[in-house]
Amino acid sequence: MSITTALVVGGGIAGPTTAIALRRAGIAVTVCEAYPGPSDGIGSTLAIAPNGMAALDVIGAGDAVRAIAIPIIRTAVSIGHAVIDLPGLSDLEPQQMVDRGDLYRVLRERAVDAGVVFEYGRRLVSAGEEPDGITAVFADGTTATADVLIGADGVHSTVRTLIDPNAPGAGYTGLLGFGAAVDVRLDAEPGLMHFAFGSRAYYLYWVLPDGRTAWG
């Protein structure tokens, strides 16, 4: 069977990215998101490593993300009273720090420009597979059909559970993460990410272009 249509469940970061790649392969895509609208302004900062940026370049979104990101060209670690520079790879681009909401906005805009359809308030509850495709059933009683169904619905993926009801669920690692940007001016060089480690926690911080400090 040739694949010409796809349903992507999950409209966060992975969903639009997957949808753009499918459109570049000539496949018509609908992204179905459980929440009632776009997730603008939700989330903290994400770090995108060089291989992640390479993947974004493949779908034509790399430069748009670089335009809103902060390159981290040096990383240092504090342990006790010692400050240690971490080694890097000179032949790779730097890690890019980007606000999750800004990253989402850029990817969604690129997906819409590519012809991807977004539908909100569509929470997947079940799916049926037939010889000529799949039928997805949503919590509001509506259905949708396509050649393939792709799960991009996060760590508690409904799609994964439908594929394999015995698949292991997510487990708590014991680590809680949070972050913020504060109006504190530090004597730190731009592009430096600084880690400081304690016995049961660590934090990191870097300087934003407007002079404020971002930390996690």
PDB file of C-alpha atoms in Angstrom:
ATOM      1  CA  MET A   1       0.000   0.000   0.000  1.00  0.00           C
ATOM      2  CA  SER A   2       1.353   3.425  -0.884  1.00  0.00           C
ATOM      3  CA  ILE A   3       1.133   5.959   1.936  1.00  0.00           C
ATOM      4  CA  THR A   4      -0.467   9.265   0.968  1.00  0.00           C
ATOM      5  CA  THR A   5      -2.164  10.348   4.226  1.00  0.00           C
ATOM      6  CA  ALA A   6      -1.131  10.335   7.876  1.00  0.00           C
ATOM      7  CA  LEU A   7      -2.593  11.226  11.263  1.00  0.00           C
ATOM      8  CA  VAL A   8      -0.091  12.482  13.825  1.00  0.00           C
ATOM      9  CA  VAL A   9      -1.365  12.343  17.396  1.00  0.00           C
ATOM     10  CA  GLY A  10       0.233  15.040  19.533  1.00  0.00           C
ATOM     11  CA  GLY A  11       0.800  18.677  18.629  1.00  0.00           C
ATOM     12  CA  GLY A  12       3.701  19.627  20.896  1.00  0.00           C
ATOM     13  CA  ILE A  13       7.268  19.637  19.588  1.00  0.00           C
ATOM     14  CA  ALA A  14       7.544  16.152  18.041  1.00  0.00           C
ATOM     15  CA  GLY A  15       4.173  16.336  16.268  1.00  0.00           C
ATOM     16  CA  PRO A  16       4.804  19.405  14.074  1.00  0.00           C
ATOM     17  CA  THR A  17       8.381  18.234  13.410  1.00  0.00           C
ATOM     18  CA  THR A  18       7.153  14.837  12.219  1.00  0.00           C
ATOM     19  CA  ALA A  19       4.414  16.458  10.176  1.00  0.00           C
ATOM     20  CA  ILE A  20       6.854  18.742   8.342  1.00  0.00           C
ATOM     21  CA  ALA A  21       9.022  15.748   7.439  1.00  0.00           C
ATOM     22  CA  LEU A  22       5.980  13.869   6.124  1.00  0.00           C
ATOM     23  CA  ARG A  23       4.889  16.837   4.024  1.00  0.00           C
ATOM     24  CA  ARG A  24       8.362  17.012   2.486  1.00  0.00           C
ATOM     25  CA  ALA A  25       7.790  13.390   1.444  1.00  0.00           C
ATOM     26  CA  GLY A  26       4.523  14.376  -0.247  1.00  0.00           C
ATOM     27  CA  ILE A  27       2.187  12.942   2.406  1.00  0.00           C
ATOM     28  CA  ALA A  28      -0.940  14.832   3.496  1.00  0.00           C
ATOM     29  CA  VAL A  29      -0.865  15.245   7.283  1.00  0.00           C
ATOM     30  CA  THR A  30      -3.346  16.123  10.008  1.00  0.00           C
ATOM     31  CA  VAL A  31      -2.046  16.741  13.529  1.00  0.00           C
ATOM     32  CA  CYS A  32      -4.586  15.891  16.236  1.00  0.00           C
ATOM     33  CA  GLU A  33      -3.964  17.563  19.596  1.00  0.00           C
ATOM     34  CA  ALA A  34      -5.877  16.712  22.777  1.00  0.00           C
ATOM     35  CA  TYR A  35      -5.731  20.195  24.266  1.00  0.00           C
ATOM     36  CA  PRO A  36      -8.179  22.880  23.093  1.00  0.00           C
ATOM     37  CA  GLY A  37      -5.597  25.146  21.466  1.00  0.00           C
ATOM     38  CA  PRO A  38      -1.926  25.771  20.658  1.00  0.00           C
ATOM     39  CA  SER A  39       0.602  25.552  23.500  1.00  0.00           C
ATOM     40  CA  ASP A  40       2.131  29.007  23.069  1.00  0.00           C
ATOM     41  CA  GLY A  41       4.060  30.205  26.110  1.00  0.00           C
ATOM     42  CA  ILE A  42       4.119  26.792  27.819  1.00  0.00           C
ATOM     43  CA  GLY A  43       7.327  25.260  29.110  1.00  0.00           C
ATOM     44  CA  SER A  44      10.831  26.289  30.080  1.00  0.00           C
ATOM     45  CA  THR A  45      14.115  26.347  28.178  1.00  0.00           C
ATOM     46  CA  LEU A  46      15.269  23.419  26.072  1.00  0.00           C
ATOM     47  CA  ALA A  47      18.812  22.626  24.996  1.00  0.00           C
ATOM     48  CA  ILE A  48      19.169  21.352  21.429  1.00  0.00           C
ATOM     49  CA  ALA A  49      22.393  19.470  20.745  1.00  0.00           C
ATOM     50  CA  PRO A  50      24.133  19.491  17.320  1.00  0.00           C
ATOM     51  CA  ASN A  51      22.441  16.273  16.202  1.00  0.00           C
ATOM     52  CA  GLY A  52      19.065  17.805  17.021  1.00  0.00           C
ATOM     53  CA  MET A  53      19.912  20.894  14.980  1.00  0.00           C
ATOM     54  CA  ALA A  54      20.989  18.622  12.110  1.00  0.00           C
ATOM     55  CA  ALA A  55      17.564  16.993  12.204  1.00  0.00           C
ATOM     56  CA  LEU A  56      15.887  20.415  12.120  1.00  0.00           C
ATOM     57  CA  ASP A  57      18.066  21.334   9.136  1.00  0.00           C
ATOM     58  CA  VAL A  58      16.741  18.286   7.281  1.00  0.00           C
ATOM     59  CA  ILE A  59      13.178  19.637   7.525  1.00  0.00           C
ATOM     60  CA  GLY A  60      14.233  23.209   6.762  1.00  0.00           C
ATOM     61  CA  ALA A  61      13.652  24.611  10.259  1.00  0.00           C
ATOM     62  CA  GLY A  62      17.209  24.813  11.561  1.00  0.00           C
ATOM     63  CA  ASP A  63      17.963  28.433  10.684  1.00  0.00           C
ATOM     64  CA  ALA A  64      14.609  29.616  12.049  1.00  0.00           C
ATOM     65  CA  VAL A  65      15.419  27.984  15.373  1.00  0.00           C
ATOM     66  CA  ARG A  66      18.970  29.382  15.443  1.00  0.00           C
ATOM     67  CA  ALA A  67      17.474  32.859  14.974  1.00  0.00           C
ATOM     68  CA  ILE A  68      15.590  32.583  18.281  1.00  0.00           C
ATOM     69  CA  ALA A  69      18.145  30.529  20.225  1.00  0.00           C
ATOM     70  CA  ILE A  70      21.208  31.317  22.320  1.00  0.00           C
ATOM     71  CA  PRO A  71      24.361  29.399  21.345  1.00  0.00           C
ATOM     72  CA  ILE A  72      26.295  27.959  24.278  1.00  0.00           C
ATOM     73  CA  ILE A  73      29.927  28.035  23.242  1.00  0.00           C
ATOM     74  CA  ARG A  74      31.474  27.186  26.617  1.00  0.00           C
ATOM     75  CA  THR A  75      30.419  25.082  29.588  1.00  0.00           C
ATOM     76  CA  ALA A  76      31.939  25.156  33.047  1.00  0.00           C
ATOM     77  CA  VAL A  77      31.296  23.094  36.177  1.00  0.00           C
ATOM     78  CA  SER A  78      31.700  24.156  39.811  1.00  0.00           C
ATOM     79  CA  ILE A  79      32.503  21.385  42.287  1.00  0.00           C
ATOM     80  CA  GLY A  80      33.344  22.734  45.688  1.00  0.00           C
ATOM     81  CA  HIS A  81      35.694  25.663  45.117  1.00  0.00           C
ATOM     82  CA  ALA A  82      36.948  24.373  41.774  1.00  0.00           C
ATOM     83  CA  VAL A  83      35.681  25.660  38.413  1.00  0.00           C
ATOM     84  CA  ILE A  84      36.407  23.275  35.559  1.00  0.00           C
ATOM     85  CA  ASP A  85      35.920  23.942  31.851  1.00  0.00           C
ATOM     86  CA  LEU A  86      34.313  21.023  30.071  1.00  0.00           C
ATOM     87  CA  PRO A  87      35.852  19.950  26.759  1.00  0.00           C
ATOM     88  CA  GLY A  88      33.923  20.487  23.549  1.00  0.00           C
ATOM     89  CA  LEU A  89      34.051  19.410  19.914  1.00  0.00           C
ATOM     90  CA  SER A  90      35.354  22.183  17.687  1.00  0.00           C
ATOM     91  CA  ASP A  91      33.975  20.664  14.480  1.00  0.00           C
ATOM     92  CA  LEU A  92      30.349  20.776  15.691  1.00  0.00           C
ATOM     93  CA  GLU A  93      28.079  23.766  16.122  1.00  0.00           C
ATOM     94  CA  PRO A  94      27.337  24.828  19.705  1.00  0.00           C
ATOM     95  CA  GLN A  95      24.385  23.673  21.724  1.00  0.00           C
ATOM     96  CA  GLN A  96      21.393  25.962  21.216  1.00  0.00           C
ATOM     97  CA  MET A  97      19.234  27.108  24.147  1.00  0.00           C
ATOM     98  CA  VAL A  98      15.681  27.995  23.152  1.00  0.00           C
ATOM     99  CA  ASP A  99      12.480  28.712  25.016  1.00  0.00           C
ATOM    100  CA  ARG A 100      10.079  25.813  24.543  1.00  0.00           C
ATOM    101  CA  GLY A 101       7.212  28.159  23.633  1.00  0.00           C
ATOM    102  CA  ASP A 102       9.298  29.892  20.964  1.00  0.00           C
ATOM    103  CA  LEU A 103      10.449  26.558  19.552  1.00  0.00           C
ATOM    104  CA  TYR A 104       6.853  25.358  19.391  1.00  0.00           C
ATOM    105  CA  ARG A 105       5.726  28.543  17.626  1.00  0.00           C
ATOM    106  CA  VAL A 106       8.448  28.296  14.957  1.00  0.00           C
ATOM    107  CA  LEU A 107       7.763  24.618  14.253  1.00  0.00           C
ATOM    108  CA  ARG A 108       3.997  25.107  14.096  1.00  0.00           C
ATOM    109  CA  GLU A 109       4.397  28.055  11.693  1.00  0.00           C
ATOM    110  CA  ARG A 110       6.655  25.970   9.448  1.00  0.00           C
ATOM    111  CA  ALA A 111       4.178  23.101   9.548  1.00  0.00           C
ATOM    112  CA  VAL A 112       1.223  25.322   8.628  1.00  0.00           C
ATOM    113  CA  ASP A 113       3.240  26.865   5.786  1.00  0.00           C
ATOM    114  CA  ALA A 114       3.952  23.324   4.547  1.00  0.00           C
ATOM    115  CA  GLY A 115       0.226  22.522   4.428  1.00  0.00           C
ATOM    116  CA  VAL A 116      -0.169  20.598   7.675  1.00  0.00           C
ATOM    117  CA  VAL A 117      -3.675  20.714   9.187  1.00  0.00           C
ATOM    118  CA  PHE A 118      -3.974  21.127  12.981  1.00  0.00           C
ATOM    119  CA  GLU A 119      -7.092  20.003  14.842  1.00  0.00           C
ATOM    120  CA  TYR A 120      -7.478  20.726  18.563  1.00  0.00           C
ATOM    121  CA  GLY A 121      -9.677  19.148  21.222  1.00  0.00           C
ATOM    122  CA  ARG A 122      -9.072  15.742  19.624  1.00  0.00           C
ATOM    123  CA  ARG A 123      -8.072  13.332  22.391  1.00  0.00           C
ATOM    124  CA  LEU A 124      -7.393   9.854  20.988  1.00  0.00           C
ATOM    125  CA  VAL A 125      -9.083   6.956  22.813  1.00  0.00           C
ATOM    126  CA  SER A 126      -8.829   4.048  20.366  1.00  0.00           C
ATOM    127  CA  ALA A 127      -7.869   3.093  16.834  1.00  0.00           C
ATOM    128  CA  GLY A 128      -8.779   0.309  14.448  1.00  0.00           C
ATOM    129  CA  GLU A 129      -6.514  -1.129  11.766  1.00  0.00           C
ATOM    130  CA  GLU A 130      -7.893  -2.350   8.447  1.00  0.00           C
ATOM    131  CA  PRO A 131      -6.216  -3.513   5.234  1.00  0.00           C
ATOM    132  CA  ASP A 132      -6.537  -0.061   3.656  1.00  0.00           C
ATOM    133  CA  GLY A 133      -5.594   2.070   6.647  1.00  0.00           C
ATOM    134  CA  ILE A 134      -6.539   3.046  10.167  1.00  0.00           C
ATOM    135  CA  THR A 135      -9.513   4.706  11.866  1.00  0.00           C
ATOM    136  CA  ALA A 136      -8.835   6.838  14.923  1.00  0.00           C
ATOM    137  CA  VAL A 137     -11.587   7.383  17.494  1.00  0.00           C
ATOM    138  CA  PHE A 138     -11.542  10.467  19.708  1.00  0.00           C
ATOM    139  CA  ALA A 139     -13.065  11.255  23.096  1.00  0.00           C
ATOM    140  CA  ASP A 140     -15.748  13.497  21.565  1.00  0.00           C
ATOM    141  CA  GLY A 141     -17.036  10.588  19.476  1.00  0.00           C
ATOM    142  CA  THR A 142     -15.575  11.772  16.179  1.00  0.00           C
ATOM    143  CA  THR A 143     -13.344   9.659  13.970  1.00  0.00           C
ATOM    144  CA  ALA A 144     -10.644  10.211  11.365  1.00  0.00           C
ATOM    145  CA  THR A 145      -9.063   7.913   8.804  1.00  0.00           C
ATOM    146  CA  ALA A 146      -5.643   7.800   7.178  1.00  0.00           C
ATOM    147  CA  ASP A 147      -3.148   5.372   5.752  1.00  0.00           C
ATOM    148  CA  VAL A 148      -1.022   5.495   8.932  1.00  0.00           C
ATOM    149  CA  LEU A 149      -1.302   6.681  12.536  1.00  0.00           C
ATOM    150  CA  ILE A 150       1.814   8.119  14.175  1.00  0.00           C
ATOM    151  CA  GLY A 151       2.174   8.733  17.902  1.00  0.00           C
ATOM    152  CA  ALA A 152       3.901  11.936  19.015  1.00  0.00           C
ATOM    153  CA  ASP A 153       1.868  12.173  22.207  1.00  0.00           C
ATOM    154  CA  GLY A 154       4.526  12.251  24.857  1.00  0.00           C
ATOM    155  CA  VAL A 155       5.803  10.087  27.644  1.00  0.00           C
ATOM    156  CA  HIS A 156       2.303   8.872  28.534  1.00  0.00           C
ATOM    157  CA  SER A 157       1.547   7.996  24.908  1.00  0.00           C
ATOM    158  CA  THR A 158      -1.911   6.650  24.135  1.00  0.00           C
ATOM    159  CA  VAL A 159      -0.691   5.471  20.735  1.00  0.00           C
ATOM    160  CA  ARG A 160       2.061   3.385  22.312  1.00  0.00           C
ATOM    161  CA  THR A 161      -0.458   1.746  24.656  1.00  0.00           C
ATOM    162  CA  LEU A 162      -2.773   0.938  21.736  1.00  0.00           C
ATOM    163  CA  ILE A 163       0.089  -0.656  19.818  1.00  0.00           C
ATOM    164  CA  ASP A 164       1.300  -2.631  22.834  1.00  0.00           C
ATOM    165  CA  PRO A 165      -0.956  -2.679  25.931  1.00  0.00           C
ATOM    166  CA  ASN A 166       1.881  -4.325  27.863  1.00  0.00           C
ATOM    167  CA  ALA A 167       4.435  -1.659  27.042  1.00  0.00           C
ATOM    168  CA  PRO A 168       6.101  -0.361  30.238  1.00  0.00           C
ATOM    169  CA  GLY A 169       4.946   3.049  31.369  1.00  0.00           C
ATOM    170  CA  ALA A 170       7.067   5.976  32.401  1.00  0.00           C
ATOM    171  CA  GLY A 171       8.863   5.779  35.737  1.00  0.00           C
ATOM    172  CA  TYR A 172       9.858   8.653  38.004  1.00  0.00           C
ATOM    173  CA  THR A 173      13.648   9.037  38.059  1.00  0.00           C
ATOM    174  CA  GLY A 174      13.695  10.959  41.336  1.00  0.00           C
ATOM    175  CA  LEU A 175      14.776  14.185  39.628  1.00  0.00           C
ATOM    176  CA  LEU A 176      12.617  17.323  39.606  1.00  0.00           C
ATOM    177  CA  GLY A 177      13.521  20.094  37.173  1.00  0.00           C
ATOM    178  CA  PHE A 178      12.363  23.701  36.921  1.00  0.00           C
ATOM    179  CA  GLY A 179      13.688  26.992  35.659  1.00  0.00           C
ATOM    180  CA  ALA A 180      13.105  30.723  35.287  1.00  0.00           C
ATOM    181  CA  ALA A 181      14.539  33.967  33.980  1.00  0.00           C
ATOM    182  CA  VAL A 182      15.239  36.650  36.583  1.00  0.00           C
ATOM    183  CA  ASP A 183      16.284  40.284  36.483  1.00  0.00           C
ATOM    184  CA  VAL A 184      19.686  39.636  38.015  1.00  0.00           C
ATOM    185  CA  ARG A 185      22.799  40.939  36.281  1.00  0.00           C
ATOM    186  CA  LEU A 186      25.829  38.712  36.706  1.00  0.00           C
ATOM    187  CA  ASP A 187      29.404  39.278  35.654  1.00  0.00           C
ATOM    188  CA  ALA A 188      29.313  36.252  33.342  1.00  0.00           C
ATOM    189  CA  GLU A 189      30.322  36.041  29.722  1.00  0.00           C
ATOM    190  CA  PRO A 190      27.631  35.514  27.043  1.00  0.00           C
ATOM    191  CA  GLY A 191      27.533  31.983  25.714  1.00  0.00           C
ATOM    192  CA  LEU A 192      28.771  30.432  28.969  1.00  0.00           C
ATOM    193  CA  MET A 193      26.620  27.851  30.735  1.00  0.00           C
ATOM    194  CA  HIS A 194      27.670  27.297  34.304  1.00  0.00           C
ATOM    195  CA  PHE A 195      26.768  24.185  36.318  1.00  0.00           C
ATOM    196  CA  ALA A 196      27.114  24.035  40.101  1.00  0.00           C
ATOM    197  CA  PHE A 197      26.772  20.736  41.936  1.00  0.00           C
ATOM    198  CA  GLY A 198      25.770  19.996  45.511  1.00  0.00           C
ATOM    199  CA  SER A 199      25.211  16.763  47.379  1.00  0.00           C
ATOM    200  CA  ARG A 200      21.560  16.306  46.354  1.00  0.00           C
ATOM    201  CA  ALA A 201      20.954  18.913  43.650  1.00  0.00           C
ATOM    202  CA  TYR A 202      22.567  20.987  40.962  1.00  0.00           C
ATOM    203  CA  TYR A 203      21.728  24.188  39.171  1.00  0.00           C
ATOM    204  CA  LEU A 204      22.798  25.851  35.957  1.00  0.00           C
ATOM    205  CA  TYR A 205      22.661  29.403  34.712  1.00  0.00           C
ATOM    206  CA  TRP A 206      23.529  31.523  31.684  1.00  0.00           C
ATOM    207  CA  VAL A 207      23.167  35.141  30.611  1.00  0.00           C
ATOM    208  CA  LEU A 208      20.331  36.163  28.281  1.00  0.00           C
ATOM    209  CA  PRO A 209      20.834  38.734  25.476  1.00  0.00           C
ATOM    210  CA  ASP A 210      18.907  41.364  27.468  1.00  0.00           C
ATOM    211  CA  GLY A 211      21.276  40.970  30.438  1.00  0.00           C
ATOM    212  CA  ARG A 212      18.952  38.945  32.667  1.00  0.00           C
ATOM    213  CA  THR A 213      19.956  35.557  34.031  1.00  0.00           C
ATOM    214  CA  ALA A 214      18.286  32.291  33.078  1.00  0.00           C
ATOM    215  CA  TRP A 215      18.628  29.376  35.468  1.00  0.00           C
ATOM    216  CA  GLY A 216      17.405  25.878  36.104  1.00  0.00           C
TER     217      GLY A 216
END
